[in-house]
PDB file of C-alpha atoms in Angstrom:
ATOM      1  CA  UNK A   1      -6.098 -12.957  18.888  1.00  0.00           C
ATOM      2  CA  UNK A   2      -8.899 -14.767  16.670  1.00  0.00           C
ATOM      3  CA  UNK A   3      -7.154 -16.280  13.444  1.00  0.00           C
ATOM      4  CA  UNK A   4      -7.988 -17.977   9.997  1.00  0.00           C
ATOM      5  CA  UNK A   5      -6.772 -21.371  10.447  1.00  0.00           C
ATOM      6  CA  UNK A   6      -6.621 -23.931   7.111  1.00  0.00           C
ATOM      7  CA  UNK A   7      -5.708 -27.947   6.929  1.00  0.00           C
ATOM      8  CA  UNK A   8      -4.053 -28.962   5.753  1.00  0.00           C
ATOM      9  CA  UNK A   9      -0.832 -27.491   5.374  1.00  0.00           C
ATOM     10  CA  UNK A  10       0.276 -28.832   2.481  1.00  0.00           C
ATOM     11  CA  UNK A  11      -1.247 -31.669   0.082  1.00  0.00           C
ATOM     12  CA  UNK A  12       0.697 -33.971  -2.163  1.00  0.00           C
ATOM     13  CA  UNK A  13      -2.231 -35.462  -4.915  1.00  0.00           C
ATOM     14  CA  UNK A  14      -2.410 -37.446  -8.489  1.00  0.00           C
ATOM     15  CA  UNK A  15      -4.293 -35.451 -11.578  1.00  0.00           C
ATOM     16  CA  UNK A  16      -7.408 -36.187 -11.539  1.00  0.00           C
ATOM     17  CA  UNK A  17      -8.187 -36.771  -8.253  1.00  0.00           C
ATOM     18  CA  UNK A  18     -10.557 -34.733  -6.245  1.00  0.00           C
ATOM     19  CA  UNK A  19      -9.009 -32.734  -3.408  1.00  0.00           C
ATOM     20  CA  UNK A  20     -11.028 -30.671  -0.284  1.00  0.00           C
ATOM     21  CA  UNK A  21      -9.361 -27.691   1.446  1.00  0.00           C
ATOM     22  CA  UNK A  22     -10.638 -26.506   4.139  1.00  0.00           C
ATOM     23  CA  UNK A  23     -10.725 -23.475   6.055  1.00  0.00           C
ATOM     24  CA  UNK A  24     -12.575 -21.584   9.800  1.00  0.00           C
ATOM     25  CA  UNK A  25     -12.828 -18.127   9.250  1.00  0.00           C
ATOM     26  CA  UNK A  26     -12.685 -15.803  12.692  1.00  0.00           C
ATOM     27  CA  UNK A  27     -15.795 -16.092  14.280  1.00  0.00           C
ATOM     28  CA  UNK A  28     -17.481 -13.816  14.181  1.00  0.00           C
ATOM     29  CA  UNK A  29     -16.769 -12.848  10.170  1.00  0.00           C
ATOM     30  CA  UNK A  30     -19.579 -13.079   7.192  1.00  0.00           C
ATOM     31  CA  UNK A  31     -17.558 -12.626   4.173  1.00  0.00           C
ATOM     32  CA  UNK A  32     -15.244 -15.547   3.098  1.00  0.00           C
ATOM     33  CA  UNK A  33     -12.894 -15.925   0.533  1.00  0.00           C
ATOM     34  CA  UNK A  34     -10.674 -18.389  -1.564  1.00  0.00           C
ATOM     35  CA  UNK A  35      -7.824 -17.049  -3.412  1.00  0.00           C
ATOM     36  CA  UNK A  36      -4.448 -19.221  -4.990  1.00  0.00           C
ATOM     37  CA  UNK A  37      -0.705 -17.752  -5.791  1.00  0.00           C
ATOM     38  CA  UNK A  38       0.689 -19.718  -8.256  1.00  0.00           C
ATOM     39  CA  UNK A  39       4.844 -19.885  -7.078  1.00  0.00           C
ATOM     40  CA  UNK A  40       6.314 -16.643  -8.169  1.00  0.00           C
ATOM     41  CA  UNK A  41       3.564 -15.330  -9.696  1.00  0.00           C
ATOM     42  CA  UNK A  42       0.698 -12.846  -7.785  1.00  0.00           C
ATOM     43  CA  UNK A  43      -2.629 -13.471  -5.530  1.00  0.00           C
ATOM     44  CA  UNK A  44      -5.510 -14.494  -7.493  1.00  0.00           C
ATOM     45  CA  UNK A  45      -8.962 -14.171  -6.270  1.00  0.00           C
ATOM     46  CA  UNK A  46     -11.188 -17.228  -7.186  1.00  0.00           C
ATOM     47  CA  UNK A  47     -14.343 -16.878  -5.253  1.00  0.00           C
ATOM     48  CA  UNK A  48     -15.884 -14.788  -2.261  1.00  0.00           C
ATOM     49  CA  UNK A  49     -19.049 -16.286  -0.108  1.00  0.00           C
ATOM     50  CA  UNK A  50     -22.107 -14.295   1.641  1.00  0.00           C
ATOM     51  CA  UNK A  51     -24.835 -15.143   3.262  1.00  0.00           C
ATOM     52  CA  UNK A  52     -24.312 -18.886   2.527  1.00  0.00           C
ATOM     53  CA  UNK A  53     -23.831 -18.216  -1.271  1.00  0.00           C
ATOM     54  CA  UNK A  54     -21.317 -17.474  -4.071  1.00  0.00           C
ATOM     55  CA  UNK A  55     -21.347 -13.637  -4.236  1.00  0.00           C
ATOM     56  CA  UNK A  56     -18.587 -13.222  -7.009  1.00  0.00           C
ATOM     57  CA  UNK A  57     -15.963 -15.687  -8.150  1.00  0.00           C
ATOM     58  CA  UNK A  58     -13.192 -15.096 -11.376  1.00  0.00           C
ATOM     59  CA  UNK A  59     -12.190 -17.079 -14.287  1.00  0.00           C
ATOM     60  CA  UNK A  60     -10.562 -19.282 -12.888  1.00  0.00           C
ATOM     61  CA  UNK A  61     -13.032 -20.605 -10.470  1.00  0.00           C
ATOM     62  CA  UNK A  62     -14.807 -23.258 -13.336  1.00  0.00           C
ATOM     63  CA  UNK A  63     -16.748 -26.370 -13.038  1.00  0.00           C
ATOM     64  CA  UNK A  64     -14.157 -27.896 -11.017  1.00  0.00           C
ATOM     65  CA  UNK A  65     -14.297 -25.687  -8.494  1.00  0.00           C
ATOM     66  CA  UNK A  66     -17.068 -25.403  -5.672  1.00  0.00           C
ATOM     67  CA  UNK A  67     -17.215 -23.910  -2.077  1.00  0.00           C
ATOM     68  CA  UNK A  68     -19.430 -24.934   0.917  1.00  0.00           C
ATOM     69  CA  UNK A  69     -20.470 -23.851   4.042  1.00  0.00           C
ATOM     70  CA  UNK A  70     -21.089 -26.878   6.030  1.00  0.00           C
ATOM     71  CA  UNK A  71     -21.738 -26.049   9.405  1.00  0.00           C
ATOM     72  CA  UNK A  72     -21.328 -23.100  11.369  1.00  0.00           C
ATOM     73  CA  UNK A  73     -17.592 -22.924  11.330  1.00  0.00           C
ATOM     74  CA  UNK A  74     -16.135 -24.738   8.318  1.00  0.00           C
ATOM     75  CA  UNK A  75     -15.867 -22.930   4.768  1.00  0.00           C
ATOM     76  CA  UNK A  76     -14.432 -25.870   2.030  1.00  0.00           C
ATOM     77  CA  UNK A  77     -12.933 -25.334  -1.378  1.00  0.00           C
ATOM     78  CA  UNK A  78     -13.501 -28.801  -3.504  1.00  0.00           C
ATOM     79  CA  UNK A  79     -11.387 -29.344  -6.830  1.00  0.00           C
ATOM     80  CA  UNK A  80     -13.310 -32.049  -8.225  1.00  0.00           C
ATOM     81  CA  UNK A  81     -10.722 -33.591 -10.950  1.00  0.00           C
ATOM     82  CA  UNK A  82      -7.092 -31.541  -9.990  1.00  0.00           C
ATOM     83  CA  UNK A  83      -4.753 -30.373 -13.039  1.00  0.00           C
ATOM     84  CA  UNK A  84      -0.996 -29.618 -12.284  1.00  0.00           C
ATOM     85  CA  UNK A  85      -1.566 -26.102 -12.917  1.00  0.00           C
ATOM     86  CA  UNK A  86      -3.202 -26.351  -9.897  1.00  0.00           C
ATOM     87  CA  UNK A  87      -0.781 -26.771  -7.766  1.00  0.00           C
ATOM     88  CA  UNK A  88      -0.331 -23.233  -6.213  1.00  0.00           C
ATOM     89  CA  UNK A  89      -0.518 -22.178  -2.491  1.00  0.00           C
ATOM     90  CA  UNK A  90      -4.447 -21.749  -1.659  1.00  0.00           C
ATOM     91  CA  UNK A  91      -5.418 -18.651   1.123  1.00  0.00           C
ATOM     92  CA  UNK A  92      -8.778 -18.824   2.805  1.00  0.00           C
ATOM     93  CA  UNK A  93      -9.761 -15.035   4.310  1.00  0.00           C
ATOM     94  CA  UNK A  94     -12.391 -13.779   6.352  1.00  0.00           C
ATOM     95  CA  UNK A  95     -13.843  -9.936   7.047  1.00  0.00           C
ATOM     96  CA  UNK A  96     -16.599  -9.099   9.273  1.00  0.00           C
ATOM     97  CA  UNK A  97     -18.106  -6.132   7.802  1.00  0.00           C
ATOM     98  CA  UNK A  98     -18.116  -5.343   4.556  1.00  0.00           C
ATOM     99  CA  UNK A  99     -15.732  -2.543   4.924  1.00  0.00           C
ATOM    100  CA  UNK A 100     -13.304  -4.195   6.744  1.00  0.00           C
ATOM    101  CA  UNK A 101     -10.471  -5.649   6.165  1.00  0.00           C
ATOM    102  CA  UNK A 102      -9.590  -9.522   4.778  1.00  0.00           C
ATOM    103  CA  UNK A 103      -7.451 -11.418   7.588  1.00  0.00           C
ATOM    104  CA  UNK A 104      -5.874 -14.033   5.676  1.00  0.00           C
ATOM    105  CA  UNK A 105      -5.501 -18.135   6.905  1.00  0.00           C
ATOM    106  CA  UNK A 106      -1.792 -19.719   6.784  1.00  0.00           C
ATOM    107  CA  UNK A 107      -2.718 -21.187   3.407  1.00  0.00           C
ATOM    108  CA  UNK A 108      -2.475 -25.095   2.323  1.00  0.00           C
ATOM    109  CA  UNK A 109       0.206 -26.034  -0.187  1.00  0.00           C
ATOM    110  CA  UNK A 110      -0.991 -27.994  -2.792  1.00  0.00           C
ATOM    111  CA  UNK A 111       0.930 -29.733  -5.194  1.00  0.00           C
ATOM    112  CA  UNK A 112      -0.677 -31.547  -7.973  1.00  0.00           C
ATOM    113  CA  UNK A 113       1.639 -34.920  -9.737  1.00  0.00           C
TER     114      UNK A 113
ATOM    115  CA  UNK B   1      -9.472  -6.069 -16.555  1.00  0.00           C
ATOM    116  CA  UNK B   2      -8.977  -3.967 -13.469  1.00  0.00           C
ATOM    117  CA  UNK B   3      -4.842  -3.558 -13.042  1.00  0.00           C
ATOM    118  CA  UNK B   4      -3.164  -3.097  -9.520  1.00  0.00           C
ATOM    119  CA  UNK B   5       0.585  -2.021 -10.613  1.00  0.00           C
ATOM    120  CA  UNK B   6       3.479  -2.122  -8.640  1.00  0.00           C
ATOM    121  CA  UNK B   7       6.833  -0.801  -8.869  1.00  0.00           C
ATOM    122  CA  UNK B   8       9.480  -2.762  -9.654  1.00  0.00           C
ATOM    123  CA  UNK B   9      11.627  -4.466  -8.003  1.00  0.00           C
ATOM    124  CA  UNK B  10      13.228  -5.507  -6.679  1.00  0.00           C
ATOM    125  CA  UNK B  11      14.486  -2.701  -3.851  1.00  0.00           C
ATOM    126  CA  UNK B  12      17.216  -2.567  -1.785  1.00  0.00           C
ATOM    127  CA  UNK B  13      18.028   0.128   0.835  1.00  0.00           C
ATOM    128  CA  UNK B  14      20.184   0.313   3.858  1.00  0.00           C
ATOM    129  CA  UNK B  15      19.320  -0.305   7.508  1.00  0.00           C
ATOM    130  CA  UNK B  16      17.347   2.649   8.659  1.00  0.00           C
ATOM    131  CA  UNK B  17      16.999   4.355   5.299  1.00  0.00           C
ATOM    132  CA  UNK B  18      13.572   5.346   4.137  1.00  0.00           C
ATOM    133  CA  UNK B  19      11.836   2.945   1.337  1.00  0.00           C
ATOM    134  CA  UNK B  20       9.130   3.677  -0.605  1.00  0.00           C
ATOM    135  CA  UNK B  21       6.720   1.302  -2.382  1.00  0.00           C
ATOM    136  CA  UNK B  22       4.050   2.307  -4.990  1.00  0.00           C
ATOM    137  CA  UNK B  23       1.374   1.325  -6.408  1.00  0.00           C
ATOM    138  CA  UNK B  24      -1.377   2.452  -9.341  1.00  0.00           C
ATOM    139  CA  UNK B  25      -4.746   1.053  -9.979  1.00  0.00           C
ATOM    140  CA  UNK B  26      -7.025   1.232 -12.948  1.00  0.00           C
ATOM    141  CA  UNK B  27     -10.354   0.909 -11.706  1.00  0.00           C
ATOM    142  CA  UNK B  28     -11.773   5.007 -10.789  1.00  0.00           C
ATOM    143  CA  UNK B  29     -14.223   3.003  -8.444  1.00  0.00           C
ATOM    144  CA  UNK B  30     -11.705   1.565  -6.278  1.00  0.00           C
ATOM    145  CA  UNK B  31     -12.753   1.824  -2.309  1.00  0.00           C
ATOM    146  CA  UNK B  32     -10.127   0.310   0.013  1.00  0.00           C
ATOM    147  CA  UNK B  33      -6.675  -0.017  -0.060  1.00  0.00           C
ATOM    148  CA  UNK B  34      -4.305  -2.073   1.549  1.00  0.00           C
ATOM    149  CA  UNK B  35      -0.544  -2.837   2.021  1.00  0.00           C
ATOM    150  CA  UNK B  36       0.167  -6.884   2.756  1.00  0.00           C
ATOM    151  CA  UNK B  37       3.642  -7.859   3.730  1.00  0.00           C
ATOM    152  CA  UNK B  38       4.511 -11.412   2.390  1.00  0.00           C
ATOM    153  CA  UNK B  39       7.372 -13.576   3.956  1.00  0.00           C
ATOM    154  CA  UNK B  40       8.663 -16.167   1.328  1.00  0.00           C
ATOM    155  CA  UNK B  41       6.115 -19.444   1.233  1.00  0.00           C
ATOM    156  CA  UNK B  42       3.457 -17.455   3.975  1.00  0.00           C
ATOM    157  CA  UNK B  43       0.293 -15.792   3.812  1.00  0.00           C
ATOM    158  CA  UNK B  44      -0.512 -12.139   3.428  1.00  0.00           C
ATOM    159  CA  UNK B  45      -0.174 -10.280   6.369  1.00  0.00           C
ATOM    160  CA  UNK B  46      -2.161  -6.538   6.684  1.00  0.00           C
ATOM    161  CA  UNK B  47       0.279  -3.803   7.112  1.00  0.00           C
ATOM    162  CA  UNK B  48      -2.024  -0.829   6.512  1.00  0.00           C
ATOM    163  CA  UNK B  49      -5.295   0.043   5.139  1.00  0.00           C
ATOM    164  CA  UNK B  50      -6.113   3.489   3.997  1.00  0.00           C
ATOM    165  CA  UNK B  51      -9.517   4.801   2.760  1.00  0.00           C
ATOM    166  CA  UNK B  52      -9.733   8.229   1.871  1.00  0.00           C
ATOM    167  CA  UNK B  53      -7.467  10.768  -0.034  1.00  0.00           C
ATOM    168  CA  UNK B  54      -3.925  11.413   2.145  1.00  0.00           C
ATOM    169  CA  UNK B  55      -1.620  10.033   5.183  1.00  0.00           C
ATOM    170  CA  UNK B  56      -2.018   7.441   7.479  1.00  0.00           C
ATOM    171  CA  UNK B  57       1.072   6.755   9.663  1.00  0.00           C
ATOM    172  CA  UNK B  58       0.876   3.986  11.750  1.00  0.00           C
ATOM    173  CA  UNK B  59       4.295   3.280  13.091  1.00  0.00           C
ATOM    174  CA  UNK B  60       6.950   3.628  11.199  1.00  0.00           C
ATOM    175  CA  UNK B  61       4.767   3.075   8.233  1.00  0.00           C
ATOM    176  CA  UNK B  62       2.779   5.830   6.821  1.00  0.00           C
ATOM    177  CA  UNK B  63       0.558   5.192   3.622  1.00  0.00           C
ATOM    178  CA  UNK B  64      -0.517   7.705   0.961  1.00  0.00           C
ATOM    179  CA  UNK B  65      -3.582   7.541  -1.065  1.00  0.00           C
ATOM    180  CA  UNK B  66      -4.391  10.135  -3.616  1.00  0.00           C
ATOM    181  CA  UNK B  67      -7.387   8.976  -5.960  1.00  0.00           C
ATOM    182  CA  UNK B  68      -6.993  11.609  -8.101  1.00  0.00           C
ATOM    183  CA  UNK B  69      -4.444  10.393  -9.717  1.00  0.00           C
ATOM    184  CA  UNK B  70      -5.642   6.294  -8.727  1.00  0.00           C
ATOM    185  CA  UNK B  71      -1.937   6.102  -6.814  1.00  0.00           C
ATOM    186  CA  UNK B  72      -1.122   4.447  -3.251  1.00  0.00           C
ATOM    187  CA  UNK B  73       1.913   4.440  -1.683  1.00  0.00           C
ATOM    188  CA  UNK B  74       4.259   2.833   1.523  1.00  0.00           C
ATOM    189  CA  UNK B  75       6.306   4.400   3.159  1.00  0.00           C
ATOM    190  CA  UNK B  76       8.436   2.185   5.854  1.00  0.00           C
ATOM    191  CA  UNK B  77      11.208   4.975   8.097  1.00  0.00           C
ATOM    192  CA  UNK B  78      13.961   3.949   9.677  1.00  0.00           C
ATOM    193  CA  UNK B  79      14.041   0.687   7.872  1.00  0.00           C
ATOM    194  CA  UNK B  80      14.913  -2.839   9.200  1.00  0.00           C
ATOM    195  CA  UNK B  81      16.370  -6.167   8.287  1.00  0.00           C
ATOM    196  CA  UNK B  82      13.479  -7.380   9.322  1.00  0.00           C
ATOM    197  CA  UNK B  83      11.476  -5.456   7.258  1.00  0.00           C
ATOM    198  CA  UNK B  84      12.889  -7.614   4.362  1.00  0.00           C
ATOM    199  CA  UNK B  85      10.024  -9.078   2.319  1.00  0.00           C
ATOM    200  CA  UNK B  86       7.522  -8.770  -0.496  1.00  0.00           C
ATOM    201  CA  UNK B  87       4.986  -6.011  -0.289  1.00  0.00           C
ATOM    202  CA  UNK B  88       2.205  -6.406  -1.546  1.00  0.00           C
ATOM    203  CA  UNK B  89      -0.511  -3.760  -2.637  1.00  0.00           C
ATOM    204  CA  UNK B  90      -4.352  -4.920  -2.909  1.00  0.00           C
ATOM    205  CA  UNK B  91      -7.067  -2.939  -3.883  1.00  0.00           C
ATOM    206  CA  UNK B  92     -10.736  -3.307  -3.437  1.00  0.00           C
ATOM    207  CA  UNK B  93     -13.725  -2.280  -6.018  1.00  0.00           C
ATOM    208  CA  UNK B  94     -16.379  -2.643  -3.700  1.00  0.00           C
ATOM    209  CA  UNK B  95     -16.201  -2.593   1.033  1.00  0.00           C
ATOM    210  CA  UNK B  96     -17.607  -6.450   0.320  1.00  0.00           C
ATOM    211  CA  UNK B  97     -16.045  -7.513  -2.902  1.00  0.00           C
ATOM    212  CA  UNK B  98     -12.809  -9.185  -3.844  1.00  0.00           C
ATOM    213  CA  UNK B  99      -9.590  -7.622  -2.886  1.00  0.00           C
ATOM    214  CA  UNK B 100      -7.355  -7.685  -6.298  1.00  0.00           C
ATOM    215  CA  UNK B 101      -3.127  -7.540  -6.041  1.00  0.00           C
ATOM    216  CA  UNK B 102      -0.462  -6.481  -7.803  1.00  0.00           C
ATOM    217  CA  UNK B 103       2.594  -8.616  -8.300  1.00  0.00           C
ATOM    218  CA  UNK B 104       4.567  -6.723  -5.125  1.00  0.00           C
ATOM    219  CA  UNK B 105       7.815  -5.451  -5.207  1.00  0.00           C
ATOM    220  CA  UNK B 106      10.653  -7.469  -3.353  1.00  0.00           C
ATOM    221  CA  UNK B 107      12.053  -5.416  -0.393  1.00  0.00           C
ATOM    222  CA  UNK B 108      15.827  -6.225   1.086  1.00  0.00           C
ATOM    223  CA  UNK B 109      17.412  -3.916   3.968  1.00  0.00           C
ATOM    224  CA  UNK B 110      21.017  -3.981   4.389  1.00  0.00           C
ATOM    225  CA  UNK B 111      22.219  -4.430   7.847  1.00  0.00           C
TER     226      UNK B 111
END
């Protein structure tokens, strides 16, 4: 069965530094997504992706934030200059129609020092 | 700011009992609905999605949606150990937009 896969699985990085998580959404899916859980606290959606651009994205998703489509299979999240309140567990999800349902990836781990 | 409440938890019930897991929204415009179940330190996994007004049993899970009154509920029969989790419920404004979650209420069955 076609899944959401993300690398990596966890990150270990220094404040400051700029970090790239990336993500291959099923297939055959045209809506992507980023969202973060914080430990112990609930899923936060930061940005969602259409049609090679940013259809919505929250708050939370600033300046330091950016998403890209490289190629045909690849959907990135950049932090350009990481914070520790960062460090949360970051879920890449895909849905082929628009009224279907979000699979979500494995998420990477990222932990910010 | 559109709210996705859960009940609290967290909930414990014995092997086979019935549990039931709720779940308001604020936002009239709401579309989809879904139930994730979340193991400790893993990703969301989709239990059930429901889109119009009643039951959807799928399983031994059935899911209730009455928008009337903007409330969503689980139910999970003949409960497992393995059932044992966080549930999450996730609610969407829009069929393409963001999905937005509420906290989830901690789930333990009893062998």
């Amino acid at each position: 069965e076609p899944e959401v896969t993300q690398t990596p699985s966890h990150q270990v990085t220094q404040m400051g530094q700029e970090v790239i998580l990336r993500c291959v959404p099923i297939s055959n899916h045209l809506y992507f997504y980023w969202y973060r859980q914080i430990l112990g606290q609930k899923v936060e959606f930061l940005v969602s992706f259409y049609n090679n651009e940013i259809s919505e994205k929250s708050e939370i998703f600033d300046d330091q934030f950016s998403v890209e489509r490289p190629d045909g299979s690849n959907f990135t999240l950049k932090i350009r200059s990481t914070k520790l309140e960062d460090s949360a567990m970051y879920f890449c999800a895909s849905n082929r129609g628009a009224e279907e349902t979000q699979y979500f990836g494995p998420g990477t781990r990222l932990l910010v020092l | 700011q559109k709210e996705v409440e859960q009940n609290s938890g967290p909930l414990s019930v014995p092997e086979g009992a019935i549990a039931s897991l709720n779940c308001t929204y604020s936002d009239r415009g709401s579309q989809s609905f879904f139930w994730y179940r979340q193991y400790s330190g893993k990703s969301p996994e989709l239990i059930m999605s429901i889109y119009s007004n009643g039951d959807k049993e799928d399983g031994r899970f059935t899911a209730q949606l009455n928008k009337a009154s903007q409330y969503v509920s689980l139910l999970i029969r003949d409960s497992q150990p393995s059932d044992s989790a966080t549930y999450l419920c996730a609610v969407k404004e829009t069929n393409a937009g963001k999905s937005t979650f509420g906290d989830g209420t901690t789930l333990t069955v009893k062998p």
